[in-house]
């Protein structure tokens, strides 16, 4: 029975590892600061108290949890060439990773439905997407992510693990863990697929259908200004969805043998920092526009008073 697991991380020279350590430490710092900035802006800027930004704060929380789950072990591996983690700790790390990834997946689905209502049914948007519905959708997203990750963790933990105890990665993911098992893993993989695939597929179909309707409605807006304004309300979310699914394809569809396995390792970090940058920039841009508009209106009032006097 395995009790300790070795994480190999990046198999490179010591100097290269120091460079990578600096880069990923900076990414970790920027990711945390960006997500905290996002939550702070939405909390304190009253004009950002909207469903879309409420969902973004939940995405930021999931991103912080996911980053904190993975990056510290990555930094440790880079400094010491190898990381040692207990088997229980490895399973726990995988559970948190799966929980956050699953929750992000469902939150992105909820956000696509939110954008569909805002663009395709604007007159009823505030009535339908009220505070209670927003809260229910967020709770449902977290519960679905928790449920799927619990199933995956329970199925994975039920196997026998007798070696080897080495994972060629910087954190514990599903397939690397299953490769350590001396049991037949085909049943577990089938069980996870049969439970997860229908739920994830339904969520993906909702995203595709939402954006299909959005594109149809936007293209039928007569004025170019109206089309641009409508598209700008969902462009950041569409970018995040593209990055999310693009990196999932890069990590789980690319071959697992040879050099491509080394290519996949930084893709996960790229996803986190890119998604953080996109939705934080969108919030900063929105809040800046709001504050500038208030400042302009304030100056206009005083200019009018001065001319009047």
PDB file of C-alpha atoms in Angstrom:
ATOM      1  CA  UNK A   1       0.000   0.000   0.000  1.00  0.00           C
ATOM      2  CA  UNK A   2       1.399   3.384  -1.044  1.00  0.00           C
ATOM      3  CA  UNK A   3       1.721   5.920   1.786  1.00  0.00           C
ATOM      4  CA  UNK A   4       3.953   8.531   0.110  1.00  0.00           C
ATOM      5  CA  UNK A   5       3.952   9.868  -3.462  1.00  0.00           C
ATOM      6  CA  UNK A   6       6.749  11.643  -5.319  1.00  0.00           C
ATOM      7  CA  UNK A   7       5.840  14.536  -7.617  1.00  0.00           C
ATOM      8  CA  UNK A   8       8.483  15.006 -10.305  1.00  0.00           C
ATOM      9  CA  UNK A   9       7.261  18.346 -11.684  1.00  0.00           C
ATOM     10  CA  UNK A  10       9.489  19.819 -14.399  1.00  0.00           C
ATOM     11  CA  UNK A  11      12.517  17.670 -15.125  1.00  0.00           C
ATOM     12  CA  UNK A  12      14.973  20.444 -15.964  1.00  0.00           C
ATOM     13  CA  UNK A  13      18.251  21.908 -14.711  1.00  0.00           C
ATOM     14  CA  UNK A  14      18.537  23.720 -11.396  1.00  0.00           C
ATOM     15  CA  UNK A  15      18.936  27.153 -13.028  1.00  0.00           C
ATOM     16  CA  UNK A  16      15.901  26.599 -15.233  1.00  0.00           C
ATOM     17  CA  UNK A  17      13.901  25.546 -12.176  1.00  0.00           C
ATOM     18  CA  UNK A  18      14.862  28.784 -10.413  1.00  0.00           C
ATOM     19  CA  UNK A  19      13.618  30.777 -13.411  1.00  0.00           C
ATOM     20  CA  UNK A  20      10.385  28.769 -13.487  1.00  0.00           C
ATOM     21  CA  UNK A  21      10.010  29.233  -9.722  1.00  0.00           C
ATOM     22  CA  UNK A  22      10.208  33.028 -10.167  1.00  0.00           C
ATOM     23  CA  UNK A  23       7.748  32.999 -13.059  1.00  0.00           C
ATOM     24  CA  UNK A  24       5.153  30.821 -11.323  1.00  0.00           C
ATOM     25  CA  UNK A  25       5.531  32.708  -8.042  1.00  0.00           C
ATOM     26  CA  UNK A  26       4.776  35.919  -9.947  1.00  0.00           C
ATOM     27  CA  UNK A  27       1.807  34.244 -11.653  1.00  0.00           C
ATOM     28  CA  UNK A  28       0.531  33.039  -8.278  1.00  0.00           C
ATOM     29  CA  UNK A  29       0.872  36.537  -6.814  1.00  0.00           C
ATOM     30  CA  UNK A  30      -0.880  38.166  -9.795  1.00  0.00           C
ATOM     31  CA  UNK A  31      -3.655  35.565  -9.735  1.00  0.00           C
ATOM     32  CA  UNK A  32      -4.361  36.119  -6.043  1.00  0.00           C
ATOM     33  CA  UNK A  33      -4.169  39.917  -6.323  1.00  0.00           C
ATOM     34  CA  UNK A  34      -6.308  39.952  -9.461  1.00  0.00           C
ATOM     35  CA  UNK A  35      -9.045  37.818  -7.959  1.00  0.00           C
ATOM     36  CA  UNK A  36      -9.016  39.736  -4.665  1.00  0.00           C
ATOM     37  CA  UNK A  37      -9.227  42.969  -6.664  1.00  0.00           C
ATOM     38  CA  UNK A  38     -12.189  41.527  -8.520  1.00  0.00           C
ATOM     39  CA  UNK A  39     -14.038  40.631  -5.312  1.00  0.00           C
ATOM     40  CA  UNK A  40     -13.172  44.001  -3.712  1.00  0.00           C
ATOM     41  CA  UNK A  41     -14.402  46.001  -6.725  1.00  0.00           C
ATOM     42  CA  UNK A  42     -17.696  44.135  -6.946  1.00  0.00           C
ATOM     43  CA  UNK A  43     -18.216  44.430  -3.182  1.00  0.00           C
ATOM     44  CA  UNK A  44     -17.510  48.171  -2.887  1.00  0.00           C
ATOM     45  CA  UNK A  45     -18.580  49.624  -6.257  1.00  0.00           C
ATOM     46  CA  UNK A  46     -22.358  49.820  -6.011  1.00  0.00           C
ATOM     47  CA  UNK A  47     -22.853  49.948  -9.789  1.00  0.00           C
ATOM     48  CA  UNK A  48     -21.193  46.530 -10.058  1.00  0.00           C
ATOM     49  CA  UNK A  49     -23.869  44.939  -7.873  1.00  0.00           C
ATOM     50  CA  UNK A  50     -25.233  43.091 -10.885  1.00  0.00           C
ATOM     51  CA  UNK A  51     -25.799  39.369 -11.524  1.00  0.00           C
ATOM     52  CA  UNK A  52     -22.920  39.117 -14.017  1.00  0.00           C
ATOM     53  CA  UNK A  53     -20.383  40.507 -11.530  1.00  0.00           C
ATOM     54  CA  UNK A  54     -21.819  38.468  -8.683  1.00  0.00           C
ATOM     55  CA  UNK A  55     -21.136  35.342 -10.756  1.00  0.00           C
ATOM     56  CA  UNK A  56     -17.633  36.648 -11.528  1.00  0.00           C
ATOM     57  CA  UNK A  57     -16.854  36.939  -7.820  1.00  0.00           C
ATOM     58  CA  UNK A  58     -17.799  33.265  -7.403  1.00  0.00           C
ATOM     59  CA  UNK A  59     -15.509  32.409 -10.316  1.00  0.00           C
ATOM     60  CA  UNK A  60     -12.739  34.375  -8.596  1.00  0.00           C
ATOM     61  CA  UNK A  61     -13.252  32.471  -5.331  1.00  0.00           C
ATOM     62  CA  UNK A  62     -13.042  29.155  -7.196  1.00  0.00           C
ATOM     63  CA  UNK A  63      -9.908  30.391  -8.967  1.00  0.00           C
ATOM     64  CA  UNK A  64      -8.234  31.350  -5.670  1.00  0.00           C
ATOM     65  CA  UNK A  65      -9.021  27.931  -4.173  1.00  0.00           C
ATOM     66  CA  UNK A  66      -7.761  26.135  -7.264  1.00  0.00           C
ATOM     67  CA  UNK A  67      -4.554  28.171  -7.446  1.00  0.00           C
ATOM     68  CA  UNK A  68      -3.813  27.737  -3.734  1.00  0.00           C
ATOM     69  CA  UNK A  69      -4.406  23.999  -4.070  1.00  0.00           C
ATOM     70  CA  UNK A  70      -1.854  23.542  -6.874  1.00  0.00           C
ATOM     71  CA  UNK A  71       0.783  26.290  -6.954  1.00  0.00           C
ATOM     72  CA  UNK A  72       2.404  25.822  -3.487  1.00  0.00           C
ATOM     73  CA  UNK A  73       3.243  22.189  -4.318  1.00  0.00           C
ATOM     74  CA  UNK A  74       4.532  23.315  -7.718  1.00  0.00           C
ATOM     75  CA  UNK A  75       6.847  25.888  -6.115  1.00  0.00           C
ATOM     76  CA  UNK A  76       8.101  23.291  -3.632  1.00  0.00           C
ATOM     77  CA  UNK A  77       8.862  20.822  -6.440  1.00  0.00           C
ATOM     78  CA  UNK A  78      10.740  23.483  -8.411  1.00  0.00           C
ATOM     79  CA  UNK A  79      12.955  24.328  -5.431  1.00  0.00           C
ATOM     80  CA  UNK A  80      13.677  20.752  -4.340  1.00  0.00           C
ATOM     81  CA  UNK A  81      13.557  18.933  -7.731  1.00  0.00           C
ATOM     82  CA  UNK A  82      10.977  16.549  -6.284  1.00  0.00           C
ATOM     83  CA  UNK A  83       7.981  16.851  -3.977  1.00  0.00           C
ATOM     84  CA  UNK A  84       6.814  14.338  -1.371  1.00  0.00           C
ATOM     85  CA  UNK A  85       3.123  14.189  -0.528  1.00  0.00           C
ATOM     86  CA  UNK A  86       1.166  11.648   1.489  1.00  0.00           C
ATOM     87  CA  UNK A  87      -1.330   9.478  -0.355  1.00  0.00           C
ATOM     88  CA  UNK A  88      -4.200  10.983   1.660  1.00  0.00           C
ATOM     89  CA  UNK A  89      -2.886  14.471   0.865  1.00  0.00           C
ATOM     90  CA  UNK A  90      -2.701  13.550  -2.822  1.00  0.00           C
ATOM     91  CA  UNK A  91      -6.327  12.418  -2.862  1.00  0.00           C
ATOM     92  CA  UNK A  92      -7.355  15.580  -0.987  1.00  0.00           C
ATOM     93  CA  UNK A  93      -5.480  17.756  -3.487  1.00  0.00           C
ATOM     94  CA  UNK A  94      -7.215  16.011  -6.377  1.00  0.00           C
ATOM     95  CA  UNK A  95     -10.614  16.446  -4.683  1.00  0.00           C
ATOM     96  CA  UNK A  96     -10.130  20.220  -4.268  1.00  0.00           C
ATOM     97  CA  UNK A  97      -8.876  20.495  -7.856  1.00  0.00           C
ATOM     98  CA  UNK A  98     -11.874  18.564  -9.238  1.00  0.00           C
ATOM     99  CA  UNK A  99     -14.285  20.508  -6.999  1.00  0.00           C
ATOM    100  CA  UNK A 100     -12.999  23.911  -8.169  1.00  0.00           C
ATOM    101  CA  UNK A 101     -12.772  22.914 -11.849  1.00  0.00           C
ATOM    102  CA  UNK A 102     -16.294  21.471 -11.787  1.00  0.00           C
ATOM    103  CA  UNK A 103     -17.693  24.525 -10.005  1.00  0.00           C
ATOM    104  CA  UNK A 104     -16.012  26.836 -12.536  1.00  0.00           C
ATOM    105  CA  UNK A 105     -17.558  24.786 -15.333  1.00  0.00           C
ATOM    106  CA  UNK A 106     -21.087  25.203 -13.963  1.00  0.00           C
ATOM    107  CA  UNK A 107     -20.535  28.879 -13.080  1.00  0.00           C
ATOM    108  CA  UNK A 108     -19.542  29.552 -16.693  1.00  0.00           C
ATOM    109  CA  UNK A 109     -22.746  27.806 -17.764  1.00  0.00           C
ATOM    110  CA  UNK A 110     -24.808  30.002 -15.433  1.00  0.00           C
ATOM    111  CA  UNK A 111     -23.036  33.100 -16.769  1.00  0.00           C
ATOM    112  CA  UNK A 112     -23.853  32.129 -20.374  1.00  0.00           C
ATOM    113  CA  UNK A 113     -27.539  31.836 -19.409  1.00  0.00           C
ATOM    114  CA  UNK A 114     -27.294  35.228 -17.704  1.00  0.00           C
ATOM    115  CA  UNK A 115     -25.883  36.802 -20.898  1.00  0.00           C
ATOM    116  CA  UNK A 116     -28.624  35.093 -22.934  1.00  0.00           C
ATOM    117  CA  UNK A 117     -31.322  36.696 -20.789  1.00  0.00           C
ATOM    118  CA  UNK A 118     -29.616  40.106 -20.821  1.00  0.00           C
ATOM    119  CA  UNK A 119     -29.346  40.253 -24.620  1.00  0.00           C
ATOM    120  CA  UNK A 120     -32.232  38.124 -25.888  1.00  0.00           C
ATOM    121  CA  UNK A 121     -34.829  39.048 -23.264  1.00  0.00           C
ATOM    122  CA  UNK A 122     -33.724  42.434 -21.843  1.00  0.00           C
ATOM    123  CA  UNK A 123     -37.189  43.658 -20.792  1.00  0.00           C
ATOM    124  CA  UNK A 124     -37.671  40.729 -18.416  1.00  0.00           C
ATOM    125  CA  UNK A 125     -34.011  40.363 -17.404  1.00  0.00           C
ATOM    126  CA  UNK A 126     -34.212  42.100 -14.017  1.00  0.00           C
ATOM    127  CA  UNK A 127     -37.450  40.282 -13.196  1.00  0.00           C
ATOM    128  CA  UNK A 128     -36.133  36.820 -14.027  1.00  0.00           C
ATOM    129  CA  UNK A 129     -32.511  37.199 -12.879  1.00  0.00           C
ATOM    130  CA  UNK A 130     -33.379  38.453  -9.394  1.00  0.00           C
ATOM    131  CA  UNK A 131     -31.288  38.019  -6.249  1.00  0.00           C
ATOM    132  CA  UNK A 132     -32.973  34.764  -5.201  1.00  0.00           C
ATOM    133  CA  UNK A 133     -32.410  33.109  -8.580  1.00  0.00           C
ATOM    134  CA  UNK A 134     -28.759  34.268  -8.645  1.00  0.00           C
ATOM    135  CA  UNK A 135     -28.209  32.779  -5.207  1.00  0.00           C
ATOM    136  CA  UNK A 136     -29.882  29.482  -6.173  1.00  0.00           C
ATOM    137  CA  UNK A 137     -27.833  29.197  -9.380  1.00  0.00           C
ATOM    138  CA  UNK A 138     -24.569  29.815  -7.512  1.00  0.00           C
ATOM    139  CA  UNK A 139     -25.409  27.291  -4.777  1.00  0.00           C
ATOM    140  CA  UNK A 140     -26.402  24.754  -7.426  1.00  0.00           C
ATOM    141  CA  UNK A 141     -23.084  25.291  -9.260  1.00  0.00           C
ATOM    142  CA  UNK A 142     -21.024  24.718  -6.101  1.00  0.00           C
ATOM    143  CA  UNK A 143     -23.129  21.671  -5.101  1.00  0.00           C
ATOM    144  CA  UNK A 144     -22.797  20.068  -8.542  1.00  0.00           C
ATOM    145  CA  UNK A 145     -19.042  20.617  -8.499  1.00  0.00           C
ATOM    146  CA  UNK A 146     -18.868  19.144  -4.988  1.00  0.00           C
ATOM    147  CA  UNK A 147     -21.026  16.140  -5.904  1.00  0.00           C
ATOM    148  CA  UNK A 148     -19.041  15.202  -9.009  1.00  0.00           C
ATOM    149  CA  UNK A 149     -15.695  15.604  -7.233  1.00  0.00           C
ATOM    150  CA  UNK A 150     -16.955  13.483  -4.307  1.00  0.00           C
ATOM    151  CA  UNK A 151     -17.915  10.683  -6.708  1.00  0.00           C
ATOM    152  CA  UNK A 152     -14.494  10.855  -8.389  1.00  0.00           C
ATOM    153  CA  UNK A 153     -12.671  10.890  -5.053  1.00  0.00           C
ATOM    154  CA  UNK A 154     -14.691   7.977  -3.642  1.00  0.00           C
ATOM    155  CA  UNK A 155     -14.184   5.876  -6.781  1.00  0.00           C
ATOM    156  CA  UNK A 156     -10.461   6.621  -6.863  1.00  0.00           C
ATOM    157  CA  UNK A 157      -9.989   5.876  -3.163  1.00  0.00           C
ATOM    158  CA  UNK A 158     -11.657   2.459  -3.496  1.00  0.00           C
ATOM    159  CA  UNK A 159      -8.769   1.102  -5.610  1.00  0.00           C
ATOM    160  CA  UNK A 160      -5.665  -0.675  -4.360  1.00  0.00           C
ATOM    161  CA  UNK A 161      -2.369   1.179  -4.737  1.00  0.00           C
ATOM    162  CA  UNK A 162       0.842  -0.825  -4.539  1.00  0.00           C
ATOM    163  CA  UNK A 163       3.247   1.130  -6.722  1.00  0.00           C
ATOM    164  CA  UNK A 164       5.020   2.728  -8.363  1.00  0.00           C
ATOM    165  CA  UNK A 165       4.720   5.835  -6.202  1.00  0.00           C
ATOM    166  CA  UNK A 166       5.951   8.438  -8.705  1.00  0.00           C
ATOM    167  CA  UNK A 167       3.778  10.967 -10.577  1.00  0.00           C
ATOM    168  CA  UNK A 168       5.296  12.853 -13.504  1.00  0.00           C
ATOM    169  CA  UNK A 169       3.389  16.037 -12.684  1.00  0.00           C
ATOM    170  CA  UNK A 170       3.435  18.842 -10.132  1.00  0.00           C
ATOM    171  CA  UNK A 171       0.056  17.952  -8.597  1.00  0.00           C
ATOM    172  CA  UNK A 172      -2.260  14.963  -8.222  1.00  0.00           C
ATOM    173  CA  UNK A 173      -4.678  14.681 -11.152  1.00  0.00           C
ATOM    174  CA  UNK A 174      -7.071  11.806 -11.903  1.00  0.00           C
ATOM    175  CA  UNK A 175      -5.175   9.877 -14.584  1.00  0.00           C
ATOM    176  CA  UNK A 176      -1.741  10.102 -12.920  1.00  0.00           C
ATOM    177  CA  UNK A 177      -3.302   8.750  -9.697  1.00  0.00           C
ATOM    178  CA  UNK A 178      -5.028   5.877 -11.509  1.00  0.00           C
ATOM    179  CA  UNK A 179      -1.714   4.924 -13.117  1.00  0.00           C
ATOM    180  CA  UNK A 180      -0.389   4.143  -9.623  1.00  0.00           C
ATOM    181  CA  UNK A 181      -3.110   1.565  -8.979  1.00  0.00           C
ATOM    182  CA  UNK A 182      -2.495  -2.173  -9.223  1.00  0.00           C
ATOM    183  CA  UNK A 183      -6.265  -2.760  -9.574  1.00  0.00           C
ATOM    184  CA  UNK A 184      -8.291  -2.763 -12.770  1.00  0.00           C
ATOM    185  CA  UNK A 185      -9.190   0.918 -13.261  1.00  0.00           C
ATOM    186  CA  UNK A 186     -11.473   0.467 -16.293  1.00  0.00           C
ATOM    187  CA  UNK A 187     -14.576   0.100 -14.088  1.00  0.00           C
ATOM    188  CA  UNK A 188     -13.762   3.263 -12.130  1.00  0.00           C
ATOM    189  CA  UNK A 189     -13.084   5.234 -15.303  1.00  0.00           C
ATOM    190  CA  UNK A 190     -16.372   4.023 -16.813  1.00  0.00           C
ATOM    191  CA  UNK A 191     -18.279   4.899 -13.635  1.00  0.00           C
ATOM    192  CA  UNK A 192     -16.812   8.410 -13.516  1.00  0.00           C
ATOM    193  CA  UNK A 193     -17.546   8.936 -17.213  1.00  0.00           C
ATOM    194  CA  UNK A 194     -21.161   7.695 -16.981  1.00  0.00           C
ATOM    195  CA  UNK A 195     -21.881   9.971 -14.023  1.00  0.00           C
ATOM    196  CA  UNK A 196     -19.942  13.066 -15.089  1.00  0.00           C
ATOM    197  CA  UNK A 197     -20.314  13.063 -18.879  1.00  0.00           C
ATOM    198  CA  UNK A 198     -24.134  13.569 -19.107  1.00  0.00           C
ATOM    199  CA  UNK A 199     -24.072  16.431 -16.579  1.00  0.00           C
ATOM    200  CA  UNK A 200     -21.091  18.158 -18.185  1.00  0.00           C
ATOM    201  CA  UNK A 201     -22.527  17.603 -21.671  1.00  0.00           C
ATOM    202  CA  UNK A 202     -25.851  19.204 -20.695  1.00  0.00           C
ATOM    203  CA  UNK A 203     -23.993  22.205 -19.279  1.00  0.00           C
ATOM    204  CA  UNK A 204     -21.919  22.500 -22.459  1.00  0.00           C
ATOM    205  CA  UNK A 205     -25.072  22.324 -24.627  1.00  0.00           C
ATOM    206  CA  UNK A 206     -26.597  25.165 -22.584  1.00  0.00           C
ATOM    207  CA  UNK A 207     -23.514  27.306 -23.286  1.00  0.00           C
ATOM    208  CA  UNK A 208     -23.640  26.502 -27.035  1.00  0.00           C
ATOM    209  CA  UNK A 209     -27.384  27.179 -27.277  1.00  0.00           C
ATOM    210  CA  UNK A 210     -27.134  30.415 -25.267  1.00  0.00           C
ATOM    211  CA  UNK A 211     -24.433  31.840 -27.488  1.00  0.00           C
ATOM    212  CA  UNK A 212     -26.159  30.632 -30.647  1.00  0.00           C
ATOM    213  CA  UNK A 213     -29.240  32.653 -29.689  1.00  0.00           C
ATOM    214  CA  UNK A 214     -27.043  35.594 -28.650  1.00  0.00           C
ATOM    215  CA  UNK A 215     -25.201  35.632 -31.985  1.00  0.00           C
ATOM    216  CA  UNK A 216     -28.494  35.368 -33.889  1.00  0.00           C
ATOM    217  CA  UNK A 217     -30.026  38.287 -31.970  1.00  0.00           C
ATOM    218  CA  UNK A 218     -26.890  40.453 -32.197  1.00  0.00           C
ATOM    219  CA  UNK A 219     -26.572  39.948 -35.972  1.00  0.00           C
ATOM    220  CA  UNK A 220     -30.192  41.052 -36.408  1.00  0.00           C
ATOM    221  CA  UNK A 221     -29.669  44.372 -34.614  1.00  0.00           C
ATOM    222  CA  UNK A 222     -29.924  47.019 -37.400  1.00  0.00           C
ATOM    223  CA  UNK A 223     -27.298  49.495 -36.174  1.00  0.00           C
ATOM    224  CA  UNK A 224     -23.582  48.672 -35.925  1.00  0.00           C
ATOM    225  CA  UNK A 225     -23.407  50.640 -32.664  1.00  0.00           C
ATOM    226  CA  UNK A 226     -26.162  48.504 -31.180  1.00  0.00           C
ATOM    227  CA  UNK A 227     -24.458  45.295 -32.300  1.00  0.00           C
ATOM    228  CA  UNK A 228     -21.144  46.428 -30.821  1.00  0.00           C
ATOM    229  CA  UNK A 229     -22.756  47.426 -27.523  1.00  0.00           C
ATOM    230  CA  UNK A 230     -24.649  44.127 -27.249  1.00  0.00           C
ATOM    231  CA  UNK A 231     -21.590  42.039 -28.063  1.00  0.00           C
ATOM    232  CA  UNK A 232     -19.405  43.968 -25.595  1.00  0.00           C
ATOM    233  CA  UNK A 233     -21.598  42.794 -22.711  1.00  0.00           C
ATOM    234  CA  UNK A 234     -20.666  39.146 -23.332  1.00  0.00           C
ATOM    235  CA  UNK A 235     -17.259  39.371 -25.051  1.00  0.00           C
ATOM    236  CA  UNK A 236     -15.252  38.911 -21.828  1.00  0.00           C
ATOM    237  CA  UNK A 237     -17.297  35.867 -20.827  1.00  0.00           C
ATOM    238  CA  UNK A 238     -16.939  34.371 -24.294  1.00  0.00           C
ATOM    239  CA  UNK A 239     -13.165  34.874 -24.033  1.00  0.00           C
ATOM    240  CA  UNK A 240     -13.078  33.125 -20.640  1.00  0.00           C
ATOM    241  CA  UNK A 241     -15.133  30.197 -21.993  1.00  0.00           C
ATOM    242  CA  UNK A 242     -12.789  29.877 -24.991  1.00  0.00           C
ATOM    243  CA  UNK A 243      -9.698  29.863 -22.734  1.00  0.00           C
ATOM    244  CA  UNK A 244     -11.315  27.388 -20.335  1.00  0.00           C
ATOM    245  CA  UNK A 245     -12.266  24.848 -22.996  1.00  0.00           C
ATOM    246  CA  UNK A 246      -9.107  25.461 -25.023  1.00  0.00           C
ATOM    247  CA  UNK A 247      -6.874  24.601 -22.075  1.00  0.00           C
ATOM    248  CA  UNK A 248      -9.022  21.587 -21.136  1.00  0.00           C
ATOM    249  CA  UNK A 249      -8.470  20.333 -24.676  1.00  0.00           C
ATOM    250  CA  UNK A 250      -4.745  21.005 -24.387  1.00  0.00           C
ATOM    251  CA  UNK A 251      -4.444  19.187 -21.057  1.00  0.00           C
ATOM    252  CA  UNK A 252      -6.739  16.189 -21.550  1.00  0.00           C
ATOM    253  CA  UNK A 253      -6.841  15.608 -25.319  1.00  0.00           C
ATOM    254  CA  UNK A 254      -3.170  16.041 -26.201  1.00  0.00           C
ATOM    255  CA  UNK A 255      -1.110  12.813 -26.137  1.00  0.00           C
ATOM    256  CA  UNK A 256       0.234  11.818 -22.723  1.00  0.00           C
ATOM    257  CA  UNK A 257       3.520  10.363 -23.901  1.00  0.00           C
ATOM    258  CA  UNK A 258       6.784  12.062 -24.726  1.00  0.00           C
ATOM    259  CA  UNK A 259       7.385  15.759 -24.896  1.00  0.00           C
ATOM    260  CA  UNK A 260       3.705  16.710 -25.009  1.00  0.00           C
ATOM    261  CA  UNK A 261       3.325  15.700 -21.347  1.00  0.00           C
ATOM    262  CA  UNK A 262       5.824  18.461 -20.476  1.00  0.00           C
ATOM    263  CA  UNK A 263       3.958  20.933 -22.662  1.00  0.00           C
ATOM    264  CA  UNK A 264       0.707  20.297 -20.754  1.00  0.00           C
ATOM    265  CA  UNK A 265       2.109  21.290 -17.365  1.00  0.00           C
ATOM    266  CA  UNK A 266       2.311  25.080 -17.926  1.00  0.00           C
ATOM    267  CA  UNK A 267      -1.030  25.102 -19.798  1.00  0.00           C
ATOM    268  CA  UNK A 268      -2.911  24.845 -16.483  1.00  0.00           C
ATOM    269  CA  UNK A 269      -1.115  27.919 -15.129  1.00  0.00           C
ATOM    270  CA  UNK A 270      -1.787  29.763 -18.407  1.00  0.00           C
ATOM    271  CA  UNK A 271      -5.515  29.087 -18.024  1.00  0.00           C
ATOM    272  CA  UNK A 272      -5.688  30.447 -14.491  1.00  0.00           C
ATOM    273  CA  UNK A 273      -3.750  33.650 -15.098  1.00  0.00           C
ATOM    274  CA  UNK A 274      -5.514  34.322 -18.446  1.00  0.00           C
ATOM    275  CA  UNK A 275      -9.024  33.880 -17.034  1.00  0.00           C
ATOM    276  CA  UNK A 276      -8.146  36.048 -14.035  1.00  0.00           C
ATOM    277  CA  UNK A 277      -6.720  38.774 -16.263  1.00  0.00           C
ATOM    278  CA  UNK A 278      -9.770  38.818 -18.571  1.00  0.00           C
ATOM    279  CA  UNK A 279     -12.537  39.085 -15.982  1.00  0.00           C
ATOM    280  CA  UNK A 280     -10.544  41.413 -13.707  1.00  0.00           C
ATOM    281  CA  UNK A 281      -9.798  43.763 -16.607  1.00  0.00           C
ATOM    282  CA  UNK A 282     -13.478  43.735 -17.527  1.00  0.00           C
ATOM    283  CA  UNK A 283     -14.465  44.717 -13.968  1.00  0.00           C
ATOM    284  CA  UNK A 284     -11.748  47.364 -13.657  1.00  0.00           C
ATOM    285  CA  UNK A 285     -12.749  48.793 -17.043  1.00  0.00           C
ATOM    286  CA  UNK A 286     -16.424  48.819 -16.064  1.00  0.00           C
ATOM    287  CA  UNK A 287     -15.813  50.428 -12.654  1.00  0.00           C
ATOM    288  CA  UNK A 288     -13.449  53.012 -14.194  1.00  0.00           C
ATOM    289  CA  UNK A 289     -16.049  53.973 -16.792  1.00  0.00           C
ATOM    290  CA  UNK A 290     -18.633  54.342 -14.038  1.00  0.00           C
ATOM    291  CA  UNK A 291     -16.396  56.517 -11.885  1.00  0.00           C
ATOM    292  CA  UNK A 292     -15.346  58.678 -14.860  1.00  0.00           C
ATOM    293  CA  UNK A 293     -18.972  59.128 -15.842  1.00  0.00           C
ATOM    294  CA  UNK A 294     -19.829  60.226 -12.311  1.00  0.00           C
ATOM    295  CA  UNK A 295     -16.865  62.612 -12.284  1.00  0.00           C
ATOM    296  CA  UNK A 296     -17.859  64.043 -15.685  1.00  0.00           C
ATOM    297  CA  UNK A 297     -21.451  64.525 -14.558  1.00  0.00           C
ATOM    298  CA  UNK A 298     -20.216  66.186 -11.370  1.00  0.00           C
ATOM    299  CA  UNK A 299     -18.018  68.609 -13.348  1.00  0.00           C
ATOM    300  CA  UNK A 300     -20.854  69.319 -15.768  1.00  0.00           C
ATOM    301  CA  UNK A 301     -23.124  70.339 -12.901  1.00  0.00           C
ATOM    302  CA  UNK A 302     -20.535  72.732 -11.481  1.00  0.00           C
ATOM    303  CA  UNK A 303     -19.832  74.160 -14.952  1.00  0.00           C
ATOM    304  CA  UNK A 304     -23.532  74.765 -15.436  1.00  0.00           C
ATOM    305  CA  UNK A 305     -23.765  76.461 -12.034  1.00  0.00           C
ATOM    306  CA  UNK A 306     -20.740  78.644 -12.820  1.00  0.00           C
ATOM    307  CA  UNK A 307     -22.175  79.769 -16.136  1.00  0.00           C
ATOM    308  CA  UNK A 308     -25.557  80.386 -14.582  1.00  0.00           C
ATOM    309  CA  UNK A 309     -24.043  82.549 -11.820  1.00  0.00           C
TER     310      UNK A 309
END
